[in-house]
Amino acid sequence: MDNARAGQANPSQTIAVTGANRGIGHAVAEALLRQGHEVVLVCRDRERGEAARSRLAALGSVRLVVGDLSGVRAIRATAEALRDACPRLDVLVHNAGLWPSRRVLNEDGLEQAFVTNHLAPFLLNLELEDLLTASAARVVQVSAGLYVKGKADPDRTPTGLDFHPMRTYADTKLCNLMLVPLFAERWQDAGVTINAVHPGVIRTGLGDRRGPLGWLLKAVKLTWKSPRTGAGPVVRLATSAEVAGVTGRYFQLDEEHCLEPVARDRDLARRLWTQAAELAGVPHSPPAARDA
C-alpha cells in the first residue's frame, strides 16, 4: 500500500466537498483524489467549478455539481443534484463558507452568511440523510476557531441584526458548531459520524476585501499557512481509520478539543435546531433531551 492510502478506513469512497473550486475545499478535493477516492465538487459557479474540475481531472474520478447554498430552495436543489450525481455517498464535507462584508438578505429574508454557514449544512444533512445512513457515512464540518467570539442569538442572528463582518461570521459558525453534537446523537444508531474541525489560520480568499484594508489583509495572509496544509485535518476526519467511529467531536487541527462554554448550551442548541427546521420547512425535531 502506498503512503497516500496508509491509515484509510476505506481506500475507495465517493466524497462530496462543498465550496471546492478554491482554497481549502479545492485542496481537500486534490488530497482525496490522490488517495484514490471519487470526488464530487459542489460549486456555486459553473465556470469556476468546471475550471476546478479540469485542474483535478488528471488525478482521478472527479465530477461537478453546480449548487447554490444561499437560499432554502437553492439548497434543496443542490441536494437533488447531489442525489442524481451520487447514488452512494460515503463522506460529505461541508467546507463552503461566507465571511460577509455587508449585511445582505436573501430571498427568504435571511442574512446570507447565516444561510451559507449554518442553514445549508443543516438542511443538506437532512435532505441527504438516507444516503448518509445507507453507507454509514462520515460528515465533516469545516469550522472556525473564531466561534469563541460568537453569540448564537436566535432572535437576531438569522437576519443579521447588529451586523459586523467578523462578529456575524463568528455568530454563524457558532450556530453551526452547536448542532454537531445533536446530529451525532440523531445518527448514533445509524452508524453515521459527524465531527467539526478548525483547520488553522489558512491563506484563502475568505474575507477578502477591496481597497486599502483589502490590500493590508492580503499582505497579512502571506504569513498564513497554505490551503494544502489546512486540508490535512479535514482529510484525516474524512478518511483516516484512526477516527473511525468517532463522532460529535470538535478538533483543532488533528487534536480533539473540548468546546468552550459558549458552544455548550444544550437548550440553546435545541432551540437553534428547531428554528433551523422551521426556516428550512422540514419536520425534523431535535434529538430528545438527555436525562439529568
PDB file of C-alpha atoms in Angstrom:
ATOM      1  CA  MET A   1       0.000   0.000   0.000  1.00  0.00           C
ATOM      2  CA  ASP A   2       1.378   3.424  -0.904  1.00  0.00           C
ATOM      3  CA  ASN A   3       1.807   6.146   1.692  1.00  0.00           C
ATOM      4  CA  ALA A   4      -1.106   8.200   0.363  1.00  0.00           C
ATOM      5  CA  ARG A   5      -3.520   5.461   1.326  1.00  0.00           C
ATOM      6  CA  ALA A   6      -1.973   4.396   4.617  1.00  0.00           C
ATOM      7  CA  GLY A   7      -4.380   4.575   7.538  1.00  0.00           C
ATOM      8  CA  GLN A   8      -7.500   4.990   5.420  1.00  0.00           C
ATOM      9  CA  ALA A   9     -10.727   3.413   6.626  1.00  0.00           C
ATOM     10  CA  ASN A  10     -11.728   2.627   3.011  1.00  0.00           C
ATOM     11  CA  PRO A  11      -9.452   3.243   0.005  1.00  0.00           C
ATOM     12  CA  SER A  12     -12.299   3.822  -2.457  1.00  0.00           C
ATOM     13  CA  GLN A  13     -15.171   6.098  -1.481  1.00  0.00           C
ATOM     14  CA  THR A  14     -17.472   8.682  -3.014  1.00  0.00           C
ATOM     15  CA  ILE A  15     -16.902  12.013  -1.291  1.00  0.00           C
ATOM     16  CA  ALA A  16     -18.714  15.306  -1.844  1.00  0.00           C
ATOM     17  CA  VAL A  17     -16.947  18.557  -0.952  1.00  0.00           C
ATOM     18  CA  THR A  18     -18.818  21.869  -0.908  1.00  0.00           C
ATOM     19  CA  GLY A  19     -17.022  25.060  -1.894  1.00  0.00           C
ATOM     20  CA  ALA A  20     -14.428  23.020  -3.756  1.00  0.00           C
ATOM     21  CA  ASN A  21     -13.403  25.397  -6.540  1.00  0.00           C
ATOM     22  CA  ARG A  22     -10.684  27.140  -4.484  1.00  0.00           C
ATOM     23  CA  GLY A  23      -8.983  27.381  -1.103  1.00  0.00           C
ATOM     24  CA  ILE A  24      -9.254  24.589   1.437  1.00  0.00           C
ATOM     25  CA  GLY A  25     -12.078  22.862  -0.447  1.00  0.00           C
ATOM     26  CA  HIS A  26     -10.006  22.564  -3.606  1.00  0.00           C
ATOM     27  CA  ALA A  27      -7.004  21.315  -1.631  1.00  0.00           C
ATOM     28  CA  VAL A  28      -9.201  18.761   0.161  1.00  0.00           C
ATOM     29  CA  ALA A  29     -10.501  17.501  -3.173  1.00  0.00           C
ATOM     30  CA  GLU A  30      -6.971  17.196  -4.531  1.00  0.00           C
ATOM     31  CA  ALA A  31      -5.790  15.234  -1.495  1.00  0.00           C
ATOM     32  CA  LEU A  32      -8.778  12.886  -1.647  1.00  0.00           C
ATOM     33  CA  LEU A  33      -8.208  12.196  -5.332  1.00  0.00           C
ATOM     34  CA  ARG A  34      -4.592  11.374  -4.614  1.00  0.00           C
ATOM     35  CA  GLN A  35      -5.848   8.833  -2.075  1.00  0.00           C
ATOM     36  CA  GLY A  36      -7.885   7.169  -4.819  1.00  0.00           C
ATOM     37  CA  HIS A  37     -11.365   8.393  -3.954  1.00  0.00           C
ATOM     38  CA  GLU A  38     -14.075   9.579  -6.293  1.00  0.00           C
ATOM     39  CA  VAL A  39     -14.726  13.253  -5.564  1.00  0.00           C
ATOM     40  CA  VAL A  40     -17.781  15.354  -6.311  1.00  0.00           C
ATOM     41  CA  LEU A  41     -17.086  19.088  -6.325  1.00  0.00           C
ATOM     42  CA  VAL A  42     -20.057  21.174  -5.182  1.00  0.00           C
ATOM     43  CA  CYS A  43     -19.556  24.704  -6.514  1.00  0.00           C
ATOM     44  CA  ARG A  44     -21.891  27.668  -6.890  1.00  0.00           C
ATOM     45  CA  ASP A  45     -20.435  28.998 -10.147  1.00  0.00           C
ATOM     46  CA  ARG A  46     -20.372  26.635 -13.120  1.00  0.00           C
ATOM     47  CA  GLU A  47     -17.438  28.290 -14.876  1.00  0.00           C
ATOM     48  CA  ARG A  48     -15.231  28.242 -11.778  1.00  0.00           C
ATOM     49  CA  GLY A  49     -16.383  24.737 -10.954  1.00  0.00           C
ATOM     50  CA  GLU A  50     -15.512  23.453 -14.427  1.00  0.00           C
ATOM     51  CA  ALA A  51     -12.108  25.099 -14.175  1.00  0.00           C
ATOM     52  CA  ALA A  52     -11.505  23.341 -10.857  1.00  0.00           C
ATOM     53  CA  ARG A  53     -12.672  20.019 -12.268  1.00  0.00           C
ATOM     54  CA  SER A  54     -10.332  20.405 -15.225  1.00  0.00           C
ATOM     55  CA  ARG A  55      -7.375  21.136 -12.943  1.00  0.00           C
ATOM     56  CA  LEU A  56      -8.079  17.981 -10.937  1.00  0.00           C
ATOM     57  CA  ALA A  57      -9.192  15.609 -13.702  1.00  0.00           C
ATOM     58  CA  ALA A  58      -5.753  14.071 -14.240  1.00  0.00           C
ATOM     59  CA  LEU A  59      -5.686  12.869 -10.622  1.00  0.00           C
ATOM     60  CA  GLY A  60      -8.731  10.599 -10.764  1.00  0.00           C
ATOM     61  CA  SER A  61     -12.506  10.462 -10.946  1.00  0.00           C
ATOM     62  CA  VAL A  62     -13.886  13.936 -10.284  1.00  0.00           C
ATOM     63  CA  ARG A  63     -17.341  15.301 -11.070  1.00  0.00           C
ATOM     64  CA  LEU A  64     -19.016  18.661 -10.689  1.00  0.00           C
ATOM     65  CA  VAL A  65     -22.352  19.503  -9.119  1.00  0.00           C
ATOM     66  CA  VAL A  66     -23.375  23.124  -9.531  1.00  0.00           C
ATOM     67  CA  GLY A  67     -25.121  24.102  -6.342  1.00  0.00           C
ATOM     68  CA  ASP A  68     -26.006  27.361  -4.629  1.00  0.00           C
ATOM     69  CA  LEU A  69     -26.160  27.330  -0.809  1.00  0.00           C
ATOM     70  CA  SER A  70     -27.525  30.840  -0.268  1.00  0.00           C
ATOM     71  CA  GLY A  71     -31.265  30.080  -0.108  1.00  0.00           C
ATOM     72  CA  VAL A  72     -33.588  27.304   1.049  1.00  0.00           C
ATOM     73  CA  ARG A  73     -34.889  26.463  -2.430  1.00  0.00           C
ATOM     74  CA  ALA A  74     -31.354  26.506  -3.835  1.00  0.00           C
ATOM     75  CA  ILE A  75     -30.061  24.239  -1.061  1.00  0.00           C
ATOM     76  CA  ARG A  76     -32.819  21.733  -1.787  1.00  0.00           C
ATOM     77  CA  ALA A  77     -31.958  21.870  -5.488  1.00  0.00           C
ATOM     78  CA  THR A  78     -28.316  21.237  -4.604  1.00  0.00           C
ATOM     79  CA  ALA A  79     -29.317  18.205  -2.554  1.00  0.00           C
ATOM     80  CA  GLU A  80     -31.311  16.844  -5.503  1.00  0.00           C
ATOM     81  CA  ALA A  81     -28.375  17.400  -7.835  1.00  0.00           C
ATOM     82  CA  LEU A  82     -26.139  15.520  -5.423  1.00  0.00           C
ATOM     83  CA  ARG A  83     -28.623  12.657  -5.347  1.00  0.00           C
ATOM     84  CA  ASP A  84     -28.537  12.466  -9.114  1.00  0.00           C
ATOM     85  CA  ALA A  85     -24.734  12.518  -9.143  1.00  0.00           C
ATOM     86  CA  CYS A  86     -24.200  10.207  -6.167  1.00  0.00           C
ATOM     87  CA  PRO A  87     -26.293   7.059  -5.860  1.00  0.00           C
ATOM     88  CA  ARG A  88     -23.905   6.380  -2.984  1.00  0.00           C
ATOM     89  CA  LEU A  89     -22.326   8.939  -0.661  1.00  0.00           C
ATOM     90  CA  ASP A  90     -19.639   7.843   1.792  1.00  0.00           C
ATOM     91  CA  VAL A  91     -18.414  11.225   3.022  1.00  0.00           C
ATOM     92  CA  LEU A  92     -19.899  14.717   2.988  1.00  0.00           C
ATOM     93  CA  VAL A  93     -17.511  17.586   3.663  1.00  0.00           C
ATOM     94  CA  HIS A  94     -19.167  20.892   4.491  1.00  0.00           C
ATOM     95  CA  ASN A  95     -16.461  23.334   3.511  1.00  0.00           C
ATOM     96  CA  ALA A  96     -18.349  26.195   1.824  1.00  0.00           C
ATOM     97  CA  GLY A  97     -18.342  29.313   3.972  1.00  0.00           C
ATOM     98  CA  LEU A  98     -19.004  33.017   3.745  1.00  0.00           C
ATOM     99  CA  TRP A  99     -17.363  35.918   5.584  1.00  0.00           C
ATOM    100  CA  PRO A 100     -19.679  38.791   4.650  1.00  0.00           C
ATOM    101  CA  SER A 101     -18.518  42.332   4.059  1.00  0.00           C
ATOM    102  CA  ARG A 102     -22.005  43.803   4.417  1.00  0.00           C
ATOM    103  CA  ARG A 103     -25.465  42.754   5.520  1.00  0.00           C
ATOM    104  CA  VAL A 104     -27.330  41.144   2.632  1.00  0.00           C
ATOM    105  CA  LEU A 105     -30.686  39.407   2.990  1.00  0.00           C
ATOM    106  CA  ASN A 106     -31.608  36.601   0.628  1.00  0.00           C
ATOM    107  CA  GLU A 107     -34.996  35.814  -0.907  1.00  0.00           C
ATOM    108  CA  ASP A 108     -36.076  34.218   2.362  1.00  0.00           C
ATOM    109  CA  GLY A 109     -35.290  37.392   4.317  1.00  0.00           C
ATOM    110  CA  LEU A 110     -32.282  35.720   5.956  1.00  0.00           C
ATOM    111  CA  GLU A 111     -28.729  37.036   6.219  1.00  0.00           C
ATOM    112  CA  GLN A 112     -26.563  35.293   3.646  1.00  0.00           C
ATOM    113  CA  ALA A 113     -23.743  34.157   5.952  1.00  0.00           C
ATOM    114  CA  PHE A 114     -26.300  32.632   8.327  1.00  0.00           C
ATOM    115  CA  VAL A 115     -27.716  30.611   5.449  1.00  0.00           C
ATOM    116  CA  THR A 116     -24.408  29.544   3.908  1.00  0.00           C
ATOM    117  CA  ASN A 117     -22.543  28.805   7.145  1.00  0.00           C
ATOM    118  CA  HIS A 118     -25.346  27.338   9.228  1.00  0.00           C
ATOM    119  CA  LEU A 119     -28.624  26.599   7.494  1.00  0.00           C
ATOM    120  CA  ALA A 120     -27.085  24.996   4.374  1.00  0.00           C
ATOM    121  CA  PRO A 121     -25.128  22.261   6.225  1.00  0.00           C
ATOM    122  CA  PHE A 122     -28.160  21.621   8.442  1.00  0.00           C
ATOM    123  CA  LEU A 123     -30.534  21.184   5.532  1.00  0.00           C
ATOM    124  CA  LEU A 124     -28.110  19.184   3.388  1.00  0.00           C
ATOM    125  CA  ASN A 125     -27.588  16.769   6.277  1.00  0.00           C
ATOM    126  CA  LEU A 126     -31.331  16.156   6.498  1.00  0.00           C
ATOM    127  CA  GLU A 127     -32.054  16.132   2.761  1.00  0.00           C
ATOM    128  CA  LEU A 128     -29.269  13.586   2.184  1.00  0.00           C
ATOM    129  CA  GLU A 129     -29.850  11.620   5.374  1.00  0.00           C
ATOM    130  CA  ASP A 130     -30.995   8.430   3.667  1.00  0.00           C
ATOM    131  CA  LEU A 131     -27.856   8.357   1.511  1.00  0.00           C
ATOM    132  CA  LEU A 132     -25.675   9.004   4.539  1.00  0.00           C
ATOM    133  CA  THR A 133     -27.285   6.287   6.636  1.00  0.00           C
ATOM    134  CA  ALA A 134     -27.229   3.788   3.751  1.00  0.00           C
ATOM    135  CA  SER A 135     -23.426   3.921   3.693  1.00  0.00           C
ATOM    136  CA  ALA A 136     -22.805   4.693   7.393  1.00  0.00           C
ATOM    137  CA  ALA A 137     -21.139   7.831   6.094  1.00  0.00           C
ATOM    138  CA  ARG A 138     -18.871  10.394   7.673  1.00  0.00           C
ATOM    139  CA  VAL A 139     -19.834  14.068   7.771  1.00  0.00           C
ATOM    140  CA  VAL A 140     -17.073  16.613   8.295  1.00  0.00           C
ATOM    141  CA  GLN A 141     -17.875  20.206   9.155  1.00  0.00           C
ATOM    142  CA  VAL A 142     -15.101  22.722   8.493  1.00  0.00           C
ATOM    143  CA  SER A 143     -15.401  25.040  11.461  1.00  0.00           C
ATOM    144  CA  ALA A 144     -13.542  28.098  12.743  1.00  0.00           C
ATOM    145  CA  GLY A 145     -11.767  28.836  15.988  1.00  0.00           C
ATOM    146  CA  LEU A 146     -13.438  32.256  15.880  1.00  0.00           C
ATOM    147  CA  TYR A 147     -16.628  30.605  17.130  1.00  0.00           C
ATOM    148  CA  VAL A 148     -15.422  31.620  20.613  1.00  0.00           C
ATOM    149  CA  LYS A 149     -16.101  35.263  19.661  1.00  0.00           C
ATOM    150  CA  GLY A 150     -19.636  34.497  18.552  1.00  0.00           C
ATOM    151  CA  LYS A 151     -23.058  34.777  20.092  1.00  0.00           C
ATOM    152  CA  ALA A 152     -25.785  32.495  18.840  1.00  0.00           C
ATOM    153  CA  ASP A 153     -28.920  34.605  19.167  1.00  0.00           C
ATOM    154  CA  PRO A 154     -31.973  33.044  17.505  1.00  0.00           C
ATOM    155  CA  ASP A 155     -33.774  36.387  17.627  1.00  0.00           C
ATOM    156  CA  ARG A 156     -31.075  38.395  15.841  1.00  0.00           C
ATOM    157  CA  THR A 157     -28.506  36.185  14.083  1.00  0.00           C
ATOM    158  CA  PRO A 158     -30.757  34.834  11.272  1.00  0.00           C
ATOM    159  CA  THR A 159     -31.474  38.289   9.863  1.00  0.00           C
ATOM    160  CA  GLY A 160     -28.094  39.806  10.651  1.00  0.00           C
ATOM    161  CA  LEU A 161     -29.234  42.342  13.195  1.00  0.00           C
ATOM    162  CA  ASP A 162     -26.241  44.102  14.819  1.00  0.00           C
ATOM    163  CA  PHE A 163     -24.260  43.117  11.706  1.00  0.00           C
ATOM    164  CA  HIS A 164     -20.467  43.248  11.793  1.00  0.00           C
ATOM    165  CA  PRO A 165     -18.287  41.278   9.352  1.00  0.00           C
ATOM    166  CA  MET A 166     -16.211  39.374  11.914  1.00  0.00           C
ATOM    167  CA  ARG A 167     -18.945  39.086  14.527  1.00  0.00           C
ATOM    168  CA  THR A 168     -21.508  37.824  12.026  1.00  0.00           C
ATOM    169  CA  TYR A 169     -19.057  35.243  10.711  1.00  0.00           C
ATOM    170  CA  ALA A 170     -18.306  34.081  14.276  1.00  0.00           C
ATOM    171  CA  ASP A 171     -22.000  34.032  15.195  1.00  0.00           C
ATOM    172  CA  THR A 172     -22.997  31.888  12.234  1.00  0.00           C
ATOM    173  CA  LYS A 173     -20.092  29.463  12.642  1.00  0.00           C
ATOM    174  CA  LEU A 174     -21.039  29.096  16.312  1.00  0.00           C
ATOM    175  CA  CYS A 175     -24.647  28.306  15.393  1.00  0.00           C
ATOM    176  CA  ASN A 176     -23.451  25.594  13.047  1.00  0.00           C
ATOM    177  CA  LEU A 177     -20.982  24.119  15.527  1.00  0.00           C
ATOM    178  CA  MET A 178     -23.589  23.845  18.282  1.00  0.00           C
ATOM    179  CA  LEU A 179     -25.660  21.427  16.192  1.00  0.00           C
ATOM    180  CA  VAL A 180     -22.826  18.961  15.575  1.00  0.00           C
ATOM    181  CA  PRO A 181     -23.384  17.086  18.881  1.00  0.00           C
ATOM    182  CA  LEU A 182     -27.121  16.952  18.169  1.00  0.00           C
ATOM    183  CA  PHE A 183     -26.569  15.377  14.759  1.00  0.00           C
ATOM    184  CA  ALA A 184     -24.186  12.895  16.397  1.00  0.00           C
ATOM    185  CA  GLU A 185     -26.974  11.871  18.753  1.00  0.00           C
ATOM    186  CA  ARG A 186     -29.523  11.689  15.955  1.00  0.00           C
ATOM    187  CA  TRP A 187     -27.291   9.351  13.975  1.00  0.00           C
ATOM    188  CA  GLN A 188     -25.801   7.302  16.808  1.00  0.00           C
ATOM    189  CA  ASP A 189     -27.760   4.161  15.876  1.00  0.00           C
ATOM    190  CA  ALA A 190     -27.336   4.648  12.122  1.00  0.00           C
ATOM    191  CA  GLY A 191     -23.554   4.437  12.016  1.00  0.00           C
ATOM    192  CA  VAL A 192     -23.190   7.955  10.604  1.00  0.00           C
ATOM    193  CA  THR A 193     -20.493  10.063  12.252  1.00  0.00           C
ATOM    194  CA  ILE A 194     -20.109  13.824  12.266  1.00  0.00           C
ATOM    195  CA  ASN A 195     -17.201  15.912  13.510  1.00  0.00           C
ATOM    196  CA  ALA A 196     -16.135  19.537  13.222  1.00  0.00           C
ATOM    197  CA  VAL A 197     -12.614  20.777  12.628  1.00  0.00           C
ATOM    198  CA  HIS A 198     -10.834  24.115  12.741  1.00  0.00           C
ATOM    199  CA  PRO A 199      -8.109  23.664  10.079  1.00  0.00           C
ATOM    200  CA  GLY A 200      -5.938  26.550  11.296  1.00  0.00           C
ATOM    201  CA  VAL A 201      -5.390  30.078  10.072  1.00  0.00           C
ATOM    202  CA  ILE A 202      -5.202  29.447   6.354  1.00  0.00           C
ATOM    203  CA  ARG A 203      -4.446  31.645   3.362  1.00  0.00           C
ATOM    204  CA  THR A 204      -7.702  31.551   1.388  1.00  0.00           C
ATOM    205  CA  GLY A 205      -9.997  34.063  -0.276  1.00  0.00           C
ATOM    206  CA  LEU A 206     -12.380  34.064   2.691  1.00  0.00           C
ATOM    207  CA  GLY A 207     -12.979  37.603   3.886  1.00  0.00           C
ATOM    208  CA  ASP A 208     -11.121  39.281   1.031  1.00  0.00           C
ATOM    209  CA  ARG A 209     -11.914  42.979   0.606  1.00  0.00           C
ATOM    210  CA  ARG A 210     -11.216  45.739  -1.867  1.00  0.00           C
ATOM    211  CA  GLY A 211      -9.377  48.936  -1.108  1.00  0.00           C
ATOM    212  CA  PRO A 212      -6.624  49.672   1.454  1.00  0.00           C
ATOM    213  CA  LEU A 213      -7.987  47.269   4.069  1.00  0.00           C
ATOM    214  CA  GLY A 214      -8.127  44.542   1.462  1.00  0.00           C
ATOM    215  CA  TRP A 215      -4.530  45.152   0.428  1.00  0.00           C
ATOM    216  CA  LEU A 216      -3.455  45.027   4.064  1.00  0.00           C
ATOM    217  CA  LEU A 217      -5.305  41.757   4.625  1.00  0.00           C
ATOM    218  CA  LYS A 218      -3.673  40.175   1.586  1.00  0.00           C
ATOM    219  CA  ALA A 219      -0.260  41.191   2.921  1.00  0.00           C
ATOM    220  CA  VAL A 220      -1.055  39.647   6.304  1.00  0.00           C
ATOM    221  CA  LYS A 221      -2.294  36.467   4.654  1.00  0.00           C
ATOM    222  CA  LEU A 222       1.123  35.909   3.130  1.00  0.00           C
ATOM    223  CA  THR A 223       2.245  34.831   6.617  1.00  0.00           C
ATOM    224  CA  TRP A 224      -0.587  32.318   6.985  1.00  0.00           C
ATOM    225  CA  LYS A 225      -0.436  28.617   6.126  1.00  0.00           C
ATOM    226  CA  SER A 226      -1.345  27.240   2.719  1.00  0.00           C
ATOM    227  CA  PRO A 227      -4.690  25.644   1.783  1.00  0.00           C
ATOM    228  CA  ARG A 228      -2.881  22.338   1.342  1.00  0.00           C
ATOM    229  CA  THR A 229      -1.807  22.497   4.989  1.00  0.00           C
ATOM    230  CA  GLY A 230      -5.358  23.349   6.035  1.00  0.00           C
ATOM    231  CA  ALA A 231      -6.722  20.414   4.071  1.00  0.00           C
ATOM    232  CA  GLY A 232      -4.796  17.863   6.130  1.00  0.00           C
ATOM    233  CA  PRO A 233      -7.001  17.837   9.254  1.00  0.00           C
ATOM    234  CA  VAL A 234     -10.147  17.781   7.123  1.00  0.00           C
ATOM    235  CA  VAL A 235      -8.965  14.824   5.042  1.00  0.00           C
ATOM    236  CA  ARG A 236      -7.972  12.967   8.214  1.00  0.00           C
ATOM    237  CA  LEU A 237     -11.500  13.172   9.599  1.00  0.00           C
ATOM    238  CA  ALA A 238     -12.927  12.202   6.215  1.00  0.00           C
ATOM    239  CA  THR A 239     -10.875   9.064   5.619  1.00  0.00           C
ATOM    240  CA  SER A 240      -8.497   8.043   8.392  1.00  0.00           C
ATOM    241  CA  ALA A 241      -9.058   4.765  10.220  1.00  0.00           C
ATOM    242  CA  GLU A 242      -7.729   6.497  13.342  1.00  0.00           C
ATOM    243  CA  VAL A 243     -11.022   8.349  13.787  1.00  0.00           C
ATOM    244  CA  ALA A 244     -13.426   5.663  12.585  1.00  0.00           C
ATOM    245  CA  GLY A 245     -16.439   5.682  14.886  1.00  0.00           C
ATOM    246  CA  VAL A 246     -15.513   8.999  16.499  1.00  0.00           C
ATOM    247  CA  THR A 247     -18.471  11.373  16.429  1.00  0.00           C
ATOM    248  CA  GLY A 248     -19.793  14.618  17.854  1.00  0.00           C
ATOM    249  CA  ARG A 249     -16.310  15.994  18.485  1.00  0.00           C
ATOM    250  CA  TYR A 250     -14.509  19.235  17.752  1.00  0.00           C
ATOM    251  CA  PHE A 251     -10.904  19.229  16.549  1.00  0.00           C
ATOM    252  CA  GLN A 252      -8.349  21.980  16.199  1.00  0.00           C
ATOM    253  CA  LEU A 253      -6.023  20.670  13.524  1.00  0.00           C
ATOM    254  CA  ASP A 254      -5.572  16.987  14.488  1.00  0.00           C
ATOM    255  CA  GLU A 255      -6.204  17.396  18.213  1.00  0.00           C
ATOM    256  CA  GLU A 256      -9.585  16.966  19.845  1.00  0.00           C
ATOM    257  CA  HIS A 257     -10.633  19.954  21.953  1.00  0.00           C
ATOM    258  CA  CYS A 258     -13.452  20.458  24.394  1.00  0.00           C
ATOM    259  CA  LEU A 259     -15.859  23.113  23.185  1.00  0.00           C
ATOM    260  CA  GLU A 260     -15.737  26.398  25.052  1.00  0.00           C
ATOM    261  CA  PRO A 261     -18.731  27.200  27.290  1.00  0.00           C
ATOM    262  CA  VAL A 262     -20.253  29.496  24.660  1.00  0.00           C
ATOM    263  CA  ALA A 263     -20.886  26.420  22.482  1.00  0.00           C
ATOM    264  CA  ARG A 264     -22.085  24.025  25.194  1.00  0.00           C
ATOM    265  CA  ASP A 265     -25.562  25.410  25.946  1.00  0.00           C
ATOM    266  CA  ARG A 266     -27.731  22.373  25.267  1.00  0.00           C
ATOM    267  CA  ASP A 267     -31.052  24.223  25.499  1.00  0.00           C
ATOM    268  CA  LEU A 268     -29.871  26.909  23.092  1.00  0.00           C
ATOM    269  CA  ALA A 269     -28.620  24.251  20.670  1.00  0.00           C
ATOM    270  CA  ARG A 270     -32.048  22.613  20.648  1.00  0.00           C
ATOM    271  CA  ARG A 271     -33.659  25.997  20.074  1.00  0.00           C
ATOM    272  CA  LEU A 272     -31.320  26.642  17.146  1.00  0.00           C
ATOM    273  CA  TRP A 273     -32.197  23.230  15.693  1.00  0.00           C
ATOM    274  CA  THR A 274     -35.931  23.890  15.979  1.00  0.00           C
ATOM    275  CA  GLN A 275     -35.524  27.302  14.396  1.00  0.00           C
ATOM    276  CA  ALA A 276     -33.417  25.950  11.515  1.00  0.00           C
ATOM    277  CA  ALA A 277     -36.019  23.261  10.850  1.00  0.00           C
ATOM    278  CA  GLU A 278     -38.768  25.874  10.766  1.00  0.00           C
ATOM    279  CA  LEU A 279     -36.809  28.175   8.460  1.00  0.00           C
ATOM    280  CA  ALA A 280     -35.978  25.277   6.142  1.00  0.00           C
ATOM    281  CA  GLY A 281     -39.515  23.896   6.223  1.00  0.00           C
ATOM    282  CA  VAL A 282     -38.550  20.421   7.427  1.00  0.00           C
ATOM    283  CA  PRO A 283     -40.406  18.422  10.109  1.00  0.00           C
ATOM    284  CA  HIS A 284     -37.352  17.189  11.983  1.00  0.00           C
ATOM    285  CA  SER A 285     -37.298  17.765  15.738  1.00  0.00           C
ATOM    286  CA  PRO A 286     -34.023  17.862  17.676  1.00  0.00           C
ATOM    287  CA  PRO A 287     -32.948  14.687  19.496  1.00  0.00           C
ATOM    288  CA  ALA A 288     -34.766  14.146  22.768  1.00  0.00           C
ATOM    289  CA  ALA A 289     -33.325  15.899  25.798  1.00  0.00           C
ATOM    290  CA  ARG A 290     -30.948  13.748  27.825  1.00  0.00           C
ATOM    291  CA  ASP A 291     -31.886  12.661  31.292  1.00  0.00           C
ATOM    292  CA  ALA A 292     -30.337  14.808  34.018  1.00  0.00           C
TER     293      ALA A 292
END
